[in-house]
XYZ file of C-alpha atoms in Angstrom:
319
model
C -187.528 -75.271 -93.921
C -187.462 -74.928 -90.213
C -186.843 -77.596 -87.670
C -190.401 -77.542 -86.692
C -191.604 -77.857 -90.265
C -189.262 -80.861 -90.878
C -190.738 -82.567 -87.967
C -194.522 -81.816 -89.318
C -193.354 -83.095 -92.680
C -191.995 -86.428 -91.137
C -195.171 -86.832 -89.050
C -197.388 -85.989 -92.147
C -196.021 -88.947 -93.960
C -196.543 -91.387 -91.340
C -200.026 -93.186 -91.000
C -200.582 -95.710 -88.318
C -201.705 -99.115 -89.618
C -204.320 -99.546 -86.981
C -207.703 -97.824 -87.673
C -208.144 -96.844 -83.965
C -204.845 -95.058 -84.035
C -206.027 -93.231 -87.287
C -209.198 -92.257 -85.498
C -207.367 -90.945 -82.400
C -205.151 -88.672 -84.589
C -207.985 -87.489 -86.534
C -209.785 -86.625 -83.269
C -206.837 -84.448 -82.139
C -206.699 -82.534 -85.352
C -210.326 -82.068 -85.363
C -210.294 -80.921 -81.671
C -207.548 -78.309 -82.307
C -208.042 -77.097 -85.800
C -211.314 -78.205 -86.840
C -214.853 -76.732 -87.152
C -218.383 -78.241 -87.272
C -221.069 -76.569 -89.264
C -224.687 -77.529 -88.916
C -227.234 -76.337 -91.300
C -230.738 -75.214 -90.584
C -231.923 -78.609 -91.407
C -229.488 -80.214 -88.983
C -226.935 -81.390 -91.583
C -223.316 -81.603 -90.468
C -220.145 -80.608 -92.214
C -216.632 -80.577 -91.176
C -213.820 -78.155 -91.997
C -210.118 -78.382 -90.969
C -208.221 -75.114 -91.201
C -204.508 -74.873 -91.254
C -201.682 -72.770 -92.579
C -199.339 -75.955 -92.892
C -199.916 -77.752 -96.182
C -198.441 -80.793 -94.588
C -201.202 -80.742 -92.050
C -203.608 -80.354 -94.762
C -202.194 -83.400 -96.552
C -202.341 -85.485 -93.588
C -205.938 -84.770 -92.822
C -206.740 -85.584 -96.632
C -204.865 -88.837 -96.228
C -206.463 -89.924 -92.924
C -210.137 -89.375 -93.957
C -209.264 -91.164 -97.141
C -207.743 -94.186 -95.497
C -209.902 -94.280 -92.299
C -213.346 -93.601 -93.688
C -212.778 -93.724 -97.542
C -213.935 -90.169 -97.740
C -212.963 -87.932 -100.482
C -212.564 -84.316 -99.142
C -212.657 -81.002 -101.087
C -209.463 -78.866 -100.278
C -209.533 -74.971 -100.652
C -206.756 -72.474 -100.524
C -206.994 -68.750 -99.567
C -204.999 -65.764 -98.354
C -204.809 -65.025 -94.779
C -206.582 -61.803 -94.323
C -204.122 -60.505 -91.469
C -200.873 -62.207 -92.800
C -200.851 -61.625 -96.375
C -198.221 -63.922 -97.452
C -199.600 -67.013 -95.583
C -202.286 -69.373 -97.057
C -205.020 -70.921 -95.254
C -205.924 -74.643 -96.433
C -209.172 -75.918 -95.761
C -210.122 -79.647 -95.930
C -213.907 -79.892 -95.915
C -216.009 -82.963 -95.408
C -219.358 -81.652 -96.944
C -221.592 -84.852 -96.998
C -223.801 -85.134 -93.790
C -223.303 -88.837 -93.755
C -219.559 -88.683 -94.038
C -219.429 -85.938 -91.331
C -221.600 -87.972 -89.028
C -219.226 -91.055 -89.309
C -216.274 -89.012 -88.517
C -218.002 -87.348 -85.437
C -219.117 -90.774 -84.076
C -215.898 -92.512 -84.580
C -214.025 -89.882 -82.869
C -216.680 -89.698 -79.958
C -217.143 -86.051 -80.540
C -220.637 -86.578 -81.040
C -222.678 -88.037 -78.266
C -225.319 -90.835 -78.708
C -227.959 -88.114 -78.340
C -226.406 -86.359 -81.280
C -224.951 -83.466 -79.196
C -221.361 -82.130 -80.091
C -218.981 -82.197 -77.306
C -218.399 -78.641 -75.714
C -215.589 -76.934 -77.661
C -214.955 -80.327 -79.387
C -213.509 -81.453 -76.014
C -211.713 -84.731 -76.050
C -211.410 -84.896 -72.253
C -211.965 -88.398 -71.135
C -212.448 -89.602 -74.633
C -212.222 -93.445 -75.200
C -210.102 -92.879 -78.300
C -207.046 -92.199 -76.226
C -207.189 -95.280 -73.829
C -204.509 -97.322 -75.667
C -200.830 -96.403 -75.594
C -200.642 -96.593 -79.340
C -203.731 -94.208 -79.599
C -202.333 -91.672 -77.181
C -199.033 -91.635 -79.354
C -201.261 -90.988 -82.394
C -203.340 -88.362 -80.588
C -200.152 -86.402 -79.400
C -198.856 -86.715 -83.186
C -202.161 -85.174 -84.476
C -202.008 -82.503 -81.732
C -198.531 -81.542 -82.685
C -199.447 -81.412 -86.325
C -202.508 -79.181 -85.678
C -201.119 -76.681 -83.309
C -197.700 -77.510 -82.289
C -194.034 -76.275 -82.881
C -190.510 -76.827 -81.696
C -188.001 -73.860 -81.697
C -184.528 -74.038 -83.537
C -182.777 -76.328 -81.105
C -179.354 -74.754 -82.196
C -180.728 -71.607 -80.342
C -182.711 -73.108 -77.316
C -185.064 -76.084 -76.494
C -188.698 -75.182 -76.543
C -191.710 -77.574 -77.655
C -195.328 -76.416 -77.468
C -198.787 -77.173 -78.491
C -201.376 -74.361 -78.344
C -204.998 -75.017 -77.198
C -207.966 -72.738 -77.428
C -209.408 -73.998 -74.055
C -207.842 -75.174 -70.732
C -209.627 -78.751 -70.824
C -207.745 -79.465 -74.049
C -204.495 -78.173 -72.802
C -204.837 -80.324 -69.420
C -205.889 -83.324 -71.537
C -202.680 -83.040 -73.640
C -200.794 -82.423 -70.437
C -202.111 -85.681 -68.898
C -201.538 -87.974 -72.011
C -197.995 -86.589 -72.225
C -197.562 -87.565 -68.450
C -198.438 -91.183 -69.075
C -195.145 -91.185 -71.248
C -193.270 -89.627 -68.282
C -193.155 -86.208 -70.159
C -193.504 -83.316 -67.669
C -195.302 -80.583 -69.568
C -196.465 -77.267 -68.052
C -199.184 -74.896 -69.214
C -199.066 -71.145 -69.662
C -201.778 -68.653 -70.765
C -200.627 -66.751 -73.845
C -203.038 -64.142 -74.699
C -206.414 -65.879 -75.060
C -204.824 -69.343 -75.545
C -203.507 -71.975 -73.264
C -199.937 -73.365 -74.075
C -198.727 -76.738 -73.196
C -194.907 -76.560 -73.300
C -191.546 -78.350 -72.616
C -188.200 -76.566 -72.227
C -185.963 -79.562 -71.321
C -183.957 -81.127 -74.367
C -184.359 -84.638 -72.993
C -187.985 -84.198 -72.653
C -188.349 -82.945 -76.114
C -186.309 -85.955 -77.272
C -188.832 -88.194 -75.356
C -191.970 -86.434 -77.251
C -190.420 -87.022 -80.640
C -190.020 -90.422 -79.697
C -193.661 -90.835 -78.347
C -194.948 -89.151 -81.715
C -192.553 -91.401 -83.576
C -190.534 -88.578 -85.383
C -187.469 -90.629 -85.307
C -185.600 -88.849 -88.002
C -186.407 -85.541 -86.406
C -185.208 -87.181 -83.105
C -181.711 -88.204 -84.391
C -181.249 -84.765 -85.732
C -182.023 -83.159 -82.309
C -179.698 -85.806 -80.532
C -176.854 -84.860 -82.945
C -177.409 -81.125 -82.243
C -177.494 -81.695 -78.446
C -174.326 -83.789 -78.657
C -172.394 -80.904 -80.755
C -173.651 -78.317 -78.233
C -172.744 -80.349 -75.166
C -169.214 -80.992 -76.740
C -168.965 -77.157 -77.495
C -170.077 -76.237 -74.008
C -167.504 -78.624 -72.575
C -164.691 -77.115 -74.878
C -165.741 -73.753 -73.756
C -165.536 -74.616 -70.249
C -162.208 -76.233 -70.649
C -160.846 -73.140 -72.554
C -162.274 -70.918 -69.881
C -160.694 -72.901 -67.064
C -157.284 -73.051 -68.846
C -157.475 -69.336 -69.680
C -158.036 -68.579 -66.083
C -155.273 -70.817 -64.903
C -152.855 -69.024 -67.445
C -154.105 -65.568 -66.293
C -153.414 -66.667 -62.848
C -150.052 -67.890 -63.703
C -149.101 -64.760 -65.510
C -150.390 -62.681 -62.820
C -148.353 -64.542 -60.386
C -145.169 -64.222 -62.484
C -145.700 -60.449 -63.053
C -145.932 -59.797 -59.164
C -142.895 -62.158 -58.657
C -140.864 -60.100 -61.079
C -141.923 -56.644 -59.570
C -141.092 -58.027 -56.207
C -137.706 -59.018 -57.114
C -137.019 -55.918 -58.968
C -138.075 -54.055 -55.797
C -135.650 -56.068 -53.765
C -132.927 -55.562 -56.164
C -133.420 -51.787 -56.344
C -133.694 -51.365 -52.403
C -131.410 -53.822 -50.620
C -129.694 -55.640 -53.643
C -129.453 -59.356 -54.075
C -126.189 -59.310 -52.188
C -128.271 -59.068 -49.068
C -130.166 -62.322 -49.970
C -129.335 -65.794 -48.868
C -127.725 -67.640 -51.931
C -130.738 -69.810 -52.607
C -133.089 -66.841 -52.886
C -130.538 -64.610 -54.865
C -130.248 -67.421 -57.417
C -133.893 -67.882 -57.926
C -134.362 -64.109 -58.110
C -131.861 -63.801 -61.065
C -133.182 -66.726 -62.890
C -136.906 -65.311 -62.550
C -135.688 -62.079 -64.087
C -133.776 -63.732 -66.851
C -136.679 -66.047 -67.716
C -140.021 -64.156 -67.031
C -141.953 -66.687 -68.930
C -140.627 -69.800 -67.669
C -142.780 -72.323 -65.522
C -141.860 -73.208 -61.981
C -140.517 -76.438 -63.325
C -138.279 -74.737 -65.959
C -136.984 -72.342 -63.277
C -136.072 -75.239 -60.968
C -134.242 -76.949 -63.867
C -132.044 -73.807 -64.244
C -130.756 -73.804 -60.609
C -127.574 -75.575 -59.376
C -128.466 -78.040 -58.188
C -132.027 -78.382 -59.659
C -134.985 -77.830 -57.403
C -138.417 -79.091 -57.706
C -141.573 -77.058 -58.120
C -142.552 -77.007 -54.546
C -139.061 -75.786 -53.797
C -139.180 -73.056 -56.474
C -142.485 -71.836 -55.244
C -141.151 -71.764 -51.595
C -138.357 -69.471 -52.718
C -140.490 -67.161 -54.582
C -142.916 -66.971 -51.845
C -140.234 -65.857 -49.412
C -138.994 -63.348 -51.716
C -142.719 -61.921 -52.120
C -142.938 -61.811 -48.293
C -139.532 -59.995 -48.043
C -140.660 -57.500 -50.616
C -143.902 -56.782 -48.562
C -141.864 -56.405 -45.418
C -139.563 -53.775 -47.189
C -142.518 -51.830 -48.477
C -143.939 -51.616 -45.162
C -140.638 -50.454 -43.816
C -140.567 -47.860 -46.318
C -144.076 -46.728 -45.574
C -143.196 -46.358 -41.857
C -140.404 -44.311 -42.479
């Protein structure tokens, strides 16, 4: 089961105790994956369509608990994606459908259905608890989260721009800054920052999934820190090795051209020790000298040898 499916599984089993929150969640699901059918004699019916069985189960549970409506559930194959199933939760009775539409405020006092089942400015999302429930329903209906082991991405897909902007504005009330992008014919509300996705899981009250994501984030951060430290140490080692190789090449050049006998005693001593111990650190080289010399003293002598080798090479080039 994917991370996104685990979140939906957790949310599908969570039902708000307050009826107004249950209505807000139904309003979101109905707005994003519901259809209203009107017969020739003005009789209403409602259908919720989803490819996720957990969403179908949540619709069934909410309608039962909130309105005491027993719904019909049907399953069929997706004509375009043969392996996928489409679950339909149907409210067939006119009176039942009317109660749901009036409670969610998707039906006006004049009996008109909001354009595209729009919930913009809807009174069912005025309370913070109801906004949480609404976002939970919206995510269940058409949301997804990428595998956080790979990258961070949270999105809710909407059929119209007003719906996307409504969801974006509700997220903003919880200090979550979502963006909207058009993908094909849909408007996608999305978040890419890991900490913002954590905030959204908290808003929707998916606490188990939140802890799972936080654990993954901590491990990824630790791995990142370890990798950065290893890369830094590797770079330092490479730098040290390159410096040692250059020192040895310079010392060999001096030995083969003018000989160590032409060097001051201190330089000749460090030159011989460096050739004898090519892998030694500056501290270890200093301990081999008589008397011992500190790292800065060793570094100074090796730098003098390097300058001497460069000078000899220039003289050779000049000749």
